[in-house]
Tab-separated table of N, CA, C and O in Angstrom:
chain	number	residue	atom	x	y	z
A	1	UNK	N	0.819	-1.545	-0.174
A	1	UNK	CA	-0.472	0.405	0.455
A	1	UNK	C	1.055	1.219	0.244
A	1	UNK	O	1.770	1.076	0.796
A	2	UNK	N	0.139	1.994	-0.410
A	2	UNK	CA	1.141	3.225	-0.422
A	2	UNK	C	1.525	3.792	0.878
A	2	UNK	O	0.611	3.496	1.644
A	3	UNK	N	2.166	4.645	0.806
A	3	UNK	CA	2.729	5.711	2.351
A	3	UNK	C	2.072	7.412	2.215
A	3	UNK	O	2.446	7.668	3.425
A	4	UNK	N	1.856	7.055	1.209
A	4	UNK	CA	1.341	9.301	1.027
A	4	UNK	C	-0.201	8.610	1.728
A	4	UNK	O	-1.096	7.556	1.146
A	5	UNK	N	-0.937	9.652	1.992
A	5	UNK	CA	-2.053	9.949	2.495
A	5	UNK	C	-3.199	9.961	0.796
A	5	UNK	O	-2.828	11.268	0.156
A	6	UNK	N	-4.143	9.558	1.389
A	6	UNK	CA	-5.355	10.188	0.256
A	6	UNK	C	-5.892	10.533	1.280
A	6	UNK	O	-6.696	10.521	2.044
A	7	UNK	N	-6.414	11.894	0.002
A	7	UNK	CA	-7.038	12.783	0.085
A	7	UNK	C	-8.473	12.442	-0.294
A	7	UNK	O	-8.655	12.910	-1.638
A	8	UNK	N	-9.673	13.185	0.323
A	8	UNK	CA	-10.992	12.637	0.073
A	8	UNK	C	-11.350	14.872	0.650
A	8	UNK	O	-12.014	14.432	1.565
A	9	UNK	N	-12.144	15.466	-0.652
A	9	UNK	CA	-11.882	16.536	-0.474
A	9	UNK	C	-14.380	16.368	-0.004
A	9	UNK	O	-14.865	15.244	-0.388
A	10	UNK	N	-14.428	17.513	1.604
A	10	UNK	CA	-16.057	17.293	0.910
A	10	UNK	C	-15.929	17.555	2.822
A	10	UNK	O	-15.071	16.713	3.811
A	11	UNK	N	-16.773	17.496	3.305
A	11	UNK	CA	-17.378	17.730	4.591
A	11	UNK	C	-18.650	16.404	5.183
A	11	UNK	O	-18.971	15.489	4.873
A	12	UNK	N	-17.323	15.639	5.708
A	12	UNK	CA	-17.039	13.770	6.254
A	12	UNK	C	-18.895	14.446	7.148
A	12	UNK	O	-18.903	14.922	8.562
A	13	UNK	N	-20.093	13.909	7.383
A	13	UNK	CA	-21.075	13.399	7.668
A	13	UNK	C	-21.446	12.516	9.055
A	13	UNK	O	-20.429	11.886	9.056
A	14	UNK	N	-21.815	13.040	9.651
A	14	UNK	CA	-21.639	12.406	10.943
A	14	UNK	C	-22.872	10.879	11.301
A	14	UNK	O	-24.200	11.262	10.387
A	15	UNK	N	-22.266	10.022	12.283
A	15	UNK	CA	-23.535	8.966	11.631
A	15	UNK	C	-24.442	8.964	12.109
A	15	UNK	O	-25.441	8.844	11.520
A	16	UNK	N	-24.753	10.628	13.056
A	16	UNK	CA	-25.597	9.785	13.831
A	16	UNK	C	-26.965	11.596	12.866
A	16	UNK	O	-28.459	11.305	13.329
A	17	UNK	N	-26.465	11.983	12.212
A	17	UNK	CA	-26.945	12.365	11.092
A	17	UNK	C	-27.531	12.234	9.550
A	17	UNK	O	-27.922	12.885	9.077
A	18	UNK	N	-27.047	10.938	9.582
A	18	UNK	CA	-26.690	10.529	8.377
A	18	UNK	C	-28.152	9.238	7.388
A	18	UNK	O	-28.255	8.570	6.211
A	19	UNK	N	-29.188	8.763	8.827
A	19	UNK	CA	-29.918	8.153	8.274
A	19	UNK	C	-30.787	8.837	8.248
A	19	UNK	O	-31.659	9.737	9.992
A	20	UNK	N	-32.776	8.824	7.912
A	20	UNK	CA	-33.522	8.835	8.511
A	20	UNK	C	-34.556	7.989	8.744
A	20	UNK	O	-34.092	6.885	7.801
A	21	UNK	N	-35.728	7.638	9.282
A	21	UNK	CA	-36.594	6.611	9.800
A	21	UNK	C	-37.522	7.192	8.091
A	21	UNK	O	-38.043	8.089	8.050
A	22	UNK	N	-37.950	5.869	7.813
A	22	UNK	CA	-39.302	5.869	6.226
A	22	UNK	C	-39.602	4.828	6.759
A	22	UNK	O	-39.421	3.881	7.544
A	23	UNK	N	-41.310	4.887	6.139
A	23	UNK	CA	-41.989	3.264	6.711
A	23	UNK	C	-42.001	2.793	5.231
A	23	UNK	O	-42.566	4.095	4.118
A	24	UNK	N	-42.346	1.750	5.327
A	24	UNK	CA	-41.958	0.589	4.421
A	24	UNK	C	-43.447	-0.306	4.724
A	24	UNK	O	-42.689	-1.217	5.506
A	25	UNK	N	-44.125	-0.545	4.142
A	25	UNK	CA	-45.400	-1.203	3.952
A	25	UNK	C	-45.779	-1.151	4.864
A	25	UNK	O	-46.232	-2.592	5.803
A	26	UNK	N	-45.765	-0.129	6.135
A	26	UNK	CA	-46.621	-0.374	7.124
A	26	UNK	C	-45.030	0.047	8.110
A	26	UNK	O	-45.436	-0.555	9.704
A	27	UNK	N	-44.098	-0.661	7.730
A	27	UNK	CA	-42.737	-0.822	9.010
A	27	UNK	C	-41.920	0.393	9.515
A	27	UNK	O	-41.595	0.660	7.804
A	28	UNK	N	-41.357	0.651	9.933
A	28	UNK	CA	-40.092	1.594	10.101
A	28	UNK	C	-38.743	1.465	9.566
A	28	UNK	O	-38.742	0.022	9.950
A	29	UNK	N	-38.088	2.091	8.820
A	29	UNK	CA	-36.625	1.230	8.119
A	29	UNK	C	-35.968	2.604	8.612
A	29	UNK	O	-36.422	4.113	7.994
A	30	UNK	N	-34.421	2.518	8.372
A	30	UNK	CA	-33.937	3.402	8.115
A	30	UNK	C	-33.707	3.500	7.002
A	30	UNK	O	-32.742	2.153	5.862
A	31	UNK	N	-33.007	4.835	6.298
A	31	UNK	CA	-32.913	4.995	4.787
A	31	UNK	C	-31.678	6.145	5.263
A	31	UNK	O	-31.498	7.167	5.823
A	32	UNK	N	-31.111	5.959	4.226
A	32	UNK	CA	-29.569	7.272	3.771
A	32	UNK	C	-30.518	8.548	3.505
A	32	UNK	O	-31.163	8.877	2.750
A	33	UNK	N	-29.509	9.242	3.717
A	33	UNK	CA	-29.829	10.440	3.602
A	33	UNK	C	-29.142	11.279	2.258
A	33	UNK	O	-28.201	10.333	2.083
A	34	UNK	N	-29.746	12.332	1.686
A	34	UNK	CA	-29.100	12.678	0.515
A	34	UNK	C	-27.850	13.183	1.013
A	34	UNK	O	-26.669	12.928	-0.516
A	35	UNK	N	-27.779	13.908	1.940
A	35	UNK	CA	-25.962	13.906	2.067
A	35	UNK	C	-25.285	12.810	2.499
A	35	UNK	O	-23.643	12.948	1.424
A	36	UNK	N	-26.268	12.391	3.197
A	36	UNK	CA	-25.279	10.993	2.497
A	36	UNK	C	-23.817	10.367	1.299
A	36	UNK	O	-23.283	9.673	1.522
A	37	UNK	N	-26.035	10.219	0.808
A	37	UNK	CA	-25.395	9.978	-0.269
A	37	UNK	C	-24.733	10.519	-1.268
A	37	UNK	O	-23.520	9.942	-2.129
A	38	UNK	N	-24.566	11.697	-1.569
A	38	UNK	CA	-23.947	12.816	-2.293
A	38	UNK	C	-22.018	12.740	-1.525
A	38	UNK	O	-20.954	12.028	-2.139
A	39	UNK	N	-22.117	12.405	-0.804
A	39	UNK	CA	-20.700	12.246	-0.061
A	39	UNK	C	-20.296	10.485	-0.272
A	39	UNK	O	-19.071	10.724	-0.656
A	40	UNK	N	-20.787	9.404	-0.122
A	40	UNK	CA	-20.690	8.805	-0.998
A	40	UNK	C	-19.764	8.792	-2.208
A	40	UNK	O	-19.062	7.851	-3.008
A	41	UNK	N	-20.969	9.068	-2.479
A	41	UNK	CA	-20.822	9.578	-4.351
A	41	UNK	C	-19.052	10.119	-4.267
A	41	UNK	O	-18.403	9.655	-5.471
A	42	UNK	N	-19.116	11.624	-3.562
A	42	UNK	CA	-17.901	11.694	-3.986
A	42	UNK	C	-16.365	11.789	-3.435
A	42	UNK	O	-15.528	11.266	-4.078
A	43	UNK	N	-16.390	10.392	-2.435
A	43	UNK	CA	-15.637	9.517	-1.632
A	43	UNK	C	-14.757	8.978	-3.366
A	43	UNK	O	-14.326	8.243	-3.379
A	44	UNK	N	-16.335	8.013	-3.950
A	44	UNK	CA	-16.189	6.791	-4.473
A	44	UNK	C	-15.363	7.524	-5.860
A	44	UNK	O	-14.325	6.696	-6.186
A	45	UNK	N	-15.724	8.572	-5.870
A	45	UNK	CA	-14.758	9.483	-7.798
A	45	UNK	C	-13.415	9.654	-6.752
A	45	UNK	O	-12.002	9.562	-7.207
A	46	UNK	N	-13.241	10.397	-5.308
A	46	UNK	CA	-12.020	10.609	-4.745
A	46	UNK	C	-11.039	9.418	-4.481
A	46	UNK	O	-9.467	9.685	-4.883
A	47	UNK	N	-11.423	8.170	-4.657
A	47	UNK	CA	-10.434	7.631	-4.023
A	47	UNK	C	-10.276	6.827	-4.670
A	47	UNK	O	-10.021	4.958	-5.446
A	48	UNK	N	-8.798	7.521	-5.488
A	48	UNK	CA	-8.465	6.590	-6.325
A	48	UNK	C	-7.676	5.475	-6.017
A	48	UNK	O	-6.772	4.335	-6.784
A	49	UNK	N	-6.371	5.839	-4.457
A	49	UNK	CA	-5.258	4.791	-4.292
A	49	UNK	C	-5.801	3.865	-3.504
A	49	UNK	O	-4.939	2.725	-3.668
A	50	UNK	N	-7.273	3.398	-3.319
A	50	UNK	CA	-7.468	2.524	-2.344
A	50	UNK	C	-8.230	1.949	-3.109
A	50	UNK	O	-8.931	0.882	-2.935
A	51	UNK	N	-8.866	2.640	-3.800
A	51	UNK	CA	-10.526	1.782	-4.833
A	51	UNK	C	-9.808	0.756	-5.427
A	51	UNK	O	-9.052	0.319	-6.030
A	52	UNK	N	-10.992	-0.217	-5.052
A	52	UNK	CA	-10.485	-1.454	-5.405
A	52	UNK	C	-9.008	-2.466	-5.226
A	52	UNK	O	-8.754	-3.477	-5.259
A	53	UNK	N	-8.691	-1.716	-3.773
A	53	UNK	CA	-7.539	-2.635	-2.527
A	53	UNK	C	-8.273	-4.161	-2.457
A	53	UNK	O	-7.219	-5.154	-2.684
A	54	UNK	N	-10.003	-4.200	-1.811
A	54	UNK	CA	-9.891	-6.030	-1.470
A	54	UNK	C	-9.100	-6.264	0.015
A	54	UNK	O	-8.401	-6.884	-0.431
A	55	UNK	N	-8.943	-5.113	0.665
A	55	UNK	CA	-7.464	-5.516	2.070
A	55	UNK	C	-8.760	-6.419	2.203
A	55	UNK	O	-9.544	-5.942	2.839
A	56	UNK	N	-8.281	-7.826	2.889
A	56	UNK	CA	-9.187	-8.610	2.997
A	56	UNK	C	-8.365	-9.203	4.791
A	56	UNK	O	-9.784	-9.595	6.040
A	57	UNK	N	-7.348	-8.475	4.696
A	57	UNK	CA	-6.966	-9.683	6.431
A	57	UNK	C	-6.948	-8.140	7.662
A	57	UNK	O	-7.134	-7.155	6.879
A	58	UNK	N	-6.261	-7.801	8.592
A	58	UNK	CA	-6.212	-6.992	9.455
A	58	UNK	C	-5.241	-5.845	9.001
A	58	UNK	O	-4.128	-6.272	8.768
A	59	UNK	N	-6.100	-4.859	9.367
A	59	UNK	CA	-5.456	-3.612	8.825
A	59	UNK	C	-5.265	-2.509	9.760
A	59	UNK	O	-6.712	-2.313	10.794
A	60	UNK	N	-4.597	-1.354	9.499
A	60	UNK	CA	-4.609	0.242	10.759
A	60	UNK	C	-5.400	1.096	9.499
A	60	UNK	O	-5.002	1.207	8.244
A	61	UNK	N	-6.079	2.139	10.142
A	61	UNK	CA	-6.540	3.153	9.345
A	61	UNK	C	-6.360	4.620	10.533
A	61	UNK	O	-6.364	4.961	11.565
A	62	UNK	N	-4.973	5.432	9.713
A	62	UNK	CA	-4.813	6.576	10.235
A	62	UNK	C	-5.117	7.691	9.518
A	62	UNK	O	-5.607	7.899	8.218
A	63	UNK	N	-6.021	8.795	10.153
A	63	UNK	CA	-7.093	9.031	9.588
A	63	UNK	C	-6.975	10.974	10.726
A	63	UNK	O	-6.704	11.153	11.378
A	64	UNK	N	-7.327	11.792	9.066
A	64	UNK	CA	-6.694	13.264	9.985
A	64	UNK	C	-8.265	13.717	9.289
A	64	UNK	O	-8.502	13.588	8.063
A	65	UNK	N	-9.096	14.520	10.008
A	65	UNK	CA	-10.351	14.276	9.463
A	65	UNK	C	-10.655	16.506	9.651
A	65	UNK	O	-10.193	16.792	10.819
A	66	UNK	N	-10.356	16.570	9.270
A	66	UNK	CA	-10.744	17.821	8.658
A	66	UNK	C	-11.896	18.729	8.466
A	66	UNK	O	-12.323	18.768	7.436
A	67	UNK	N	-12.515	19.619	9.871
A	67	UNK	CA	-13.957	19.645	10.118
A	67	UNK	C	-13.907	21.157	9.076
A	67	UNK	O	-13.140	22.085	9.815
A	68	UNK	N	-15.255	21.934	8.588
A	68	UNK	CA	-15.630	23.255	9.088
A	68	UNK	C	-15.911	24.197	9.578
A	68	UNK	O	-15.508	25.607	9.729
A	69	UNK	N	-16.157	23.550	10.825
A	69	UNK	CA	-16.015	24.223	12.347
A	69	UNK	C	-15.571	23.053	14.089
A	69	UNK	O	-15.365	21.861	13.365
A	70	UNK	N	-15.694	23.955	14.606
A	70	UNK	CA	-14.968	23.076	15.762
A	70	UNK	C	-16.590	22.353	16.351
A	70	UNK	O	-16.288	21.344	16.987
A	71	UNK	N	-17.498	22.467	15.921
A	71	UNK	CA	-18.818	21.771	16.381
A	71	UNK	C	-18.902	20.044	16.313
A	71	UNK	O	-19.003	19.068	17.002
A	72	UNK	N	-18.096	19.701	15.218
A	72	UNK	CA	-17.932	18.050	14.953
A	72	UNK	C	-17.501	17.273	15.544
A	72	UNK	O	-16.111	17.646	16.554
A	73	UNK	N	-17.999	16.350	15.872
A	73	UNK	CA	-17.318	15.589	16.942
A	73	UNK	C	-16.755	14.499	15.904
A	73	UNK	O	-16.835	13.580	14.878
A	74	UNK	N	-14.945	13.460	16.645
A	74	UNK	CA	-14.350	13.195	15.092
A	74	UNK	C	-15.199	11.691	15.476
A	74	UNK	O	-15.058	11.157	14.226
A	75	UNK	N	-15.293	11.439	16.641
A	75	UNK	CA	-16.280	9.839	16.471
A	75	UNK	C	-17.251	9.560	16.003
A	75	UNK	O	-17.752	8.341	15.500
A	76	UNK	N	-18.124	10.288	15.671
A	76	UNK	CA	-19.530	10.318	14.842
A	76	UNK	C	-18.835	10.010	12.935
A	76	UNK	O	-19.370	9.724	12.747
A	77	UNK	N	-17.715	10.527	12.988
A	77	UNK	CA	-17.580	9.990	11.501
A	77	UNK	C	-16.383	8.677	11.232
A	77	UNK	O	-16.930	8.671	9.887
A	78	UNK	N	-16.216	8.399	11.797
A	78	UNK	CA	-15.478	7.155	12.131
A	78	UNK	C	-16.071	5.546	11.201
A	78	UNK	O	-16.097	5.805	10.111
A	79	UNK	N	-17.057	5.472	11.459
A	79	UNK	CA	-18.145	5.165	10.853
A	79	UNK	C	-18.830	4.794	9.596
A	79	UNK	O	-18.636	3.958	8.843
A	80	UNK	N	-18.951	6.053	9.333
A	80	UNK	CA	-19.088	7.149	7.584
A	80	UNK	C	-18.306	6.550	7.406
A	80	UNK	O	-17.881	5.752	5.770
A	81	UNK	N	-16.588	7.099	7.625
A	81	UNK	CA	-15.273	6.679	6.736
A	81	UNK	C	-14.891	5.356	6.110
A	81	UNK	O	-15.097	4.739	5.358
A	82	UNK	N	-15.323	4.381	7.368
A	82	UNK	CA	-15.484	2.950	7.314
A	82	UNK	C	-16.184	2.211	5.940
A	82	UNK	O	-16.328	2.023	5.437
A	83	UNK	N	-17.579	2.364	6.321
A	83	UNK	CA	-18.783	1.924	5.308
A	83	UNK	C	-18.386	2.615	3.848
A	83	UNK	O	-18.548	1.874	3.043
A	84	UNK	N	-17.957	3.726	4.163
A	84	UNK	CA	-17.481	4.183	2.711
A	84	UNK	C	-16.081	3.373	1.877
A	84	UNK	O	-16.181	3.144	0.916
A	85	UNK	N	-15.101	3.346	2.905
A	85	UNK	CA	-14.362	2.256	2.765
A	85	UNK	C	-14.411	0.799	2.141
A	85	UNK	O	-13.844	0.198	1.331
A	86	UNK	N	-15.610	-0.071	2.756
A	86	UNK	CA	-16.283	-0.608	2.533
A	86	UNK	C	-16.335	-1.157	1.148
A	86	UNK	O	-16.330	-1.857	-0.187
A	87	UNK	N	-17.503	0.941	0.637
A	87	UNK	CA	-18.172	0.071	-0.404
A	87	UNK	C	-17.493	0.511	-1.168
A	87	UNK	O	-17.944	0.742	-2.986
A	88	UNK	N	-16.742	0.816	-1.991
A	88	UNK	CA	-15.356	1.627	-2.187
A	88	UNK	C	-14.055	0.648	-2.949
A	88	UNK	O	-13.399	0.215	-3.569
A	89	UNK	N	-14.543	-0.831	-1.784
A	89	UNK	CA	-13.783	-2.184	-1.620
A	89	UNK	C	-12.340	-2.347	-1.690
A	89	UNK	O	-11.727	-2.326	-2.150
A	90	UNK	N	-12.244	-0.719	-1.110
A	90	UNK	CA	-11.008	-0.709	-0.160
A	90	UNK	C	-10.323	-1.612	0.497
A	90	UNK	O	-9.607	-2.440	0.802
A	91	UNK	N	-11.313	-2.088	1.450
A	91	UNK	CA	-11.417	-2.537	2.318
A	91	UNK	C	-12.491	-3.895	2.030
A	91	UNK	O	-13.185	-3.580	1.560
A	92	UNK	N	-12.699	-5.275	3.072
A	92	UNK	CA	-13.867	-6.153	2.836
A	92	UNK	C	-14.770	-5.995	3.271
A	92	UNK	O	-16.168	-6.532	3.688
A	93	UNK	N	-14.128	-6.125	4.792
A	93	UNK	CA	-14.729	-5.966	5.606
A	93	UNK	C	-14.443	-4.555	7.151
A	93	UNK	O	-12.872	-5.046	7.253
A	94	UNK	N	-15.478	-4.028	7.441
A	94	UNK	CA	-14.580	-2.908	8.432
A	94	UNK	C	-14.348	-3.487	9.685
A	94	UNK	O	-13.494	-3.451	10.841
A	95	UNK	N	-14.817	-4.839	9.727
A	95	UNK	CA	-14.276	-5.768	11.938
A	95	UNK	C	-13.114	-6.118	11.372
A	95	UNK	O	-12.466	-6.897	12.161
A	96	UNK	N	-11.999	-6.163	10.466
A	96	UNK	CA	-11.299	-6.613	10.417
A	96	UNK	C	-10.222	-5.371	10.724
A	96	UNK	O	-8.558	-4.982	10.782
A	97	UNK	N	-10.669	-3.713	11.049
A	97	UNK	CA	-9.851	-2.953	11.432
A	97	UNK	C	-9.146	-3.403	13.358
A	97	UNK	O	-10.812	-3.376	14.036
A	98	UNK	N	-8.166	-3.091	13.235
A	98	UNK	CA	-7.556	-3.308	14.713
A	98	UNK	C	-6.904	-2.056	15.253
A	98	UNK	O	-7.106	-2.027	16.638
A	99	UNK	N	-6.842	-1.545	14.080
A	99	UNK	CA	-6.466	0.174	15.783
A	99	UNK	C	-6.759	1.510	14.314
A	99	UNK	O	-6.785	1.085	13.299
A	100	UNK	N	-7.288	2.170	14.808
A	100	UNK	CA	-7.574	3.178	14.727
A	100	UNK	C	-7.184	4.856	14.887
A	100	UNK	O	-6.567	4.792	16.149
A	101	UNK	N	-6.135	5.457	14.319
A	101	UNK	CA	-5.593	6.363	15.383
A	101	UNK	C	-6.010	7.827	14.055
A	101	UNK	O	-5.775	8.220	12.684
A	102	UNK	N	-6.701	8.692	15.446
A	102	UNK	CA	-7.983	9.985	14.254
A	102	UNK	C	-7.669	10.881	15.087
A	102	UNK	O	-7.154	11.290	15.995
A	103	UNK	N	-7.646	11.952	14.123
A	103	UNK	CA	-6.769	13.083	14.657
A	103	UNK	C	-7.685	14.398	13.972
A	103	UNK	O	-8.313	13.819	12.916
A	104	UNK	N	-8.368	15.437	14.895
A	104	UNK	CA	-9.545	16.009	14.233
A	104	UNK	C	-8.435	17.874	13.963
A	104	UNK	O	-8.127	18.484	14.973
A	105	UNK	N	-8.712	18.000	13.045
A	105	UNK	CA	-8.465	19.573	12.557
A	105	UNK	C	-9.776	20.473	12.317
A	105	UNK	O	-10.401	19.975	11.847
A	106	UNK	N	-9.460	21.226	12.245
A	106	UNK	CA	-10.093	22.655	11.471
A	106	UNK	C	-9.147	23.331	10.668
A	106	UNK	O	-8.489	24.085	10.382
A	107	UNK	N	-10.979	23.143	9.077
A	107	UNK	CA	-10.285	24.002	7.955
A	107	UNK	C	-11.058	24.067	7.624
A	107	UNK	O	-11.615	23.824	7.155
A	108	UNK	N	-11.661	25.806	7.746
A	108	UNK	CA	-12.903	26.567	7.077
A	108	UNK	C	-13.341	25.937	5.687
A	108	UNK	O	-14.419	26.133	4.871
A	109	UNK	N	-12.330	26.512	4.964
A	109	UNK	CA	-11.963	26.811	3.685
A	109	UNK	C	-11.980	24.944	2.613
A	109	UNK	O	-12.427	25.272	1.601
A	110	UNK	N	-11.342	24.154	3.553
A	110	UNK	CA	-11.499	22.911	2.304
A	110	UNK	C	-11.226	21.791	3.698
A	110	UNK	O	-10.668	20.696	4.135
A	111	UNK	N	-12.665	21.433	4.589
A	111	UNK	CA	-13.007	20.196	5.002
A	111	UNK	C	-13.338	18.970	4.164
A	111	UNK	O	-12.859	18.984	3.011
A	112	UNK	N	-12.118	17.927	4.503
A	112	UNK	CA	-11.202	16.662	4.059
A	112	UNK	C	-11.525	16.203	4.854
A	112	UNK	O	-10.621	16.094	6.021
A	113	UNK	N	-10.564	14.652	4.860
A	113	UNK	CA	-10.531	13.438	4.966
A	113	UNK	C	-8.769	13.030	4.085
A	113	UNK	O	-8.696	13.753	3.438
A	114	UNK	N	-7.915	13.228	5.429
A	114	UNK	CA	-6.513	12.359	4.701
A	114	UNK	C	-6.373	11.332	5.769
A	114	UNK	O	-6.518	11.039	6.576
A	115	UNK	N	-6.029	9.656	4.638
A	115	UNK	CA	-5.836	8.700	5.768
A	115	UNK	C	-5.108	7.958	5.212
A	115	UNK	O	-4.888	8.040	3.358
A	116	UNK	N	-4.587	6.632	5.675
A	116	UNK	CA	-3.493	5.294	5.153
A	116	UNK	C	-4.217	4.742	5.418
A	116	UNK	O	-4.509	4.250	6.870
A	117	UNK	N	-3.993	3.068	4.553
A	117	UNK	CA	-4.158	1.786	5.405
A	117	UNK	C	-3.793	1.146	5.708
A	117	UNK	O	-2.384	1.464	4.570
A	118	UNK	N	-2.841	0.642	6.683
A	118	UNK	CA	-1.979	-0.243	6.824
A	118	UNK	C	-2.212	-1.761	7.109
A	118	UNK	O	-2.806	-1.703	8.104
A	119	UNK	N	-1.811	-2.659	6.400
A	119	UNK	CA	-1.911	-3.718	5.903
A	119	UNK	C	-0.940	-4.729	7.406
A	119	UNK	O	-0.148	-4.055	7.775
A	120	UNK	N	-1.728	-5.334	8.289
A	120	UNK	CA	-1.042	-5.836	9.351
A	120	UNK	C	-1.076	-7.161	9.182
A	120	UNK	O	-1.333	-8.170	8.298
A	121	UNK	N	0.486	-7.969	9.488
A	121	UNK	CA	0.849	-8.611	8.961
A	121	UNK	C	0.658	-9.837	9.831
A	121	UNK	O	0.750	-9.574	10.876
């Protein structure tokens, strides 16, 4: 894997605000919000270093999250990012993540994430 950080531009939505309750045949269900769908699409387009890497073993995620304001919680973004990594087939399953090193930064002009995935031998 690359030793350079992969950058994904855009504000990472929080897990707690990314789903809405919908009615499906009289039963409540969760659906992705428009903001989450758009972020997943942007993530796919920008994730060129890891797309289809299909990492199936254990791995570490080293992550820098640059938020447009101080209000965001770092932990709320982690699950969204791991889900996006699965969606772009960078990883096969996020349950193989054994270590996350996450840092929070403020960048009002250019919200983004920067990350490296390191395979564990």
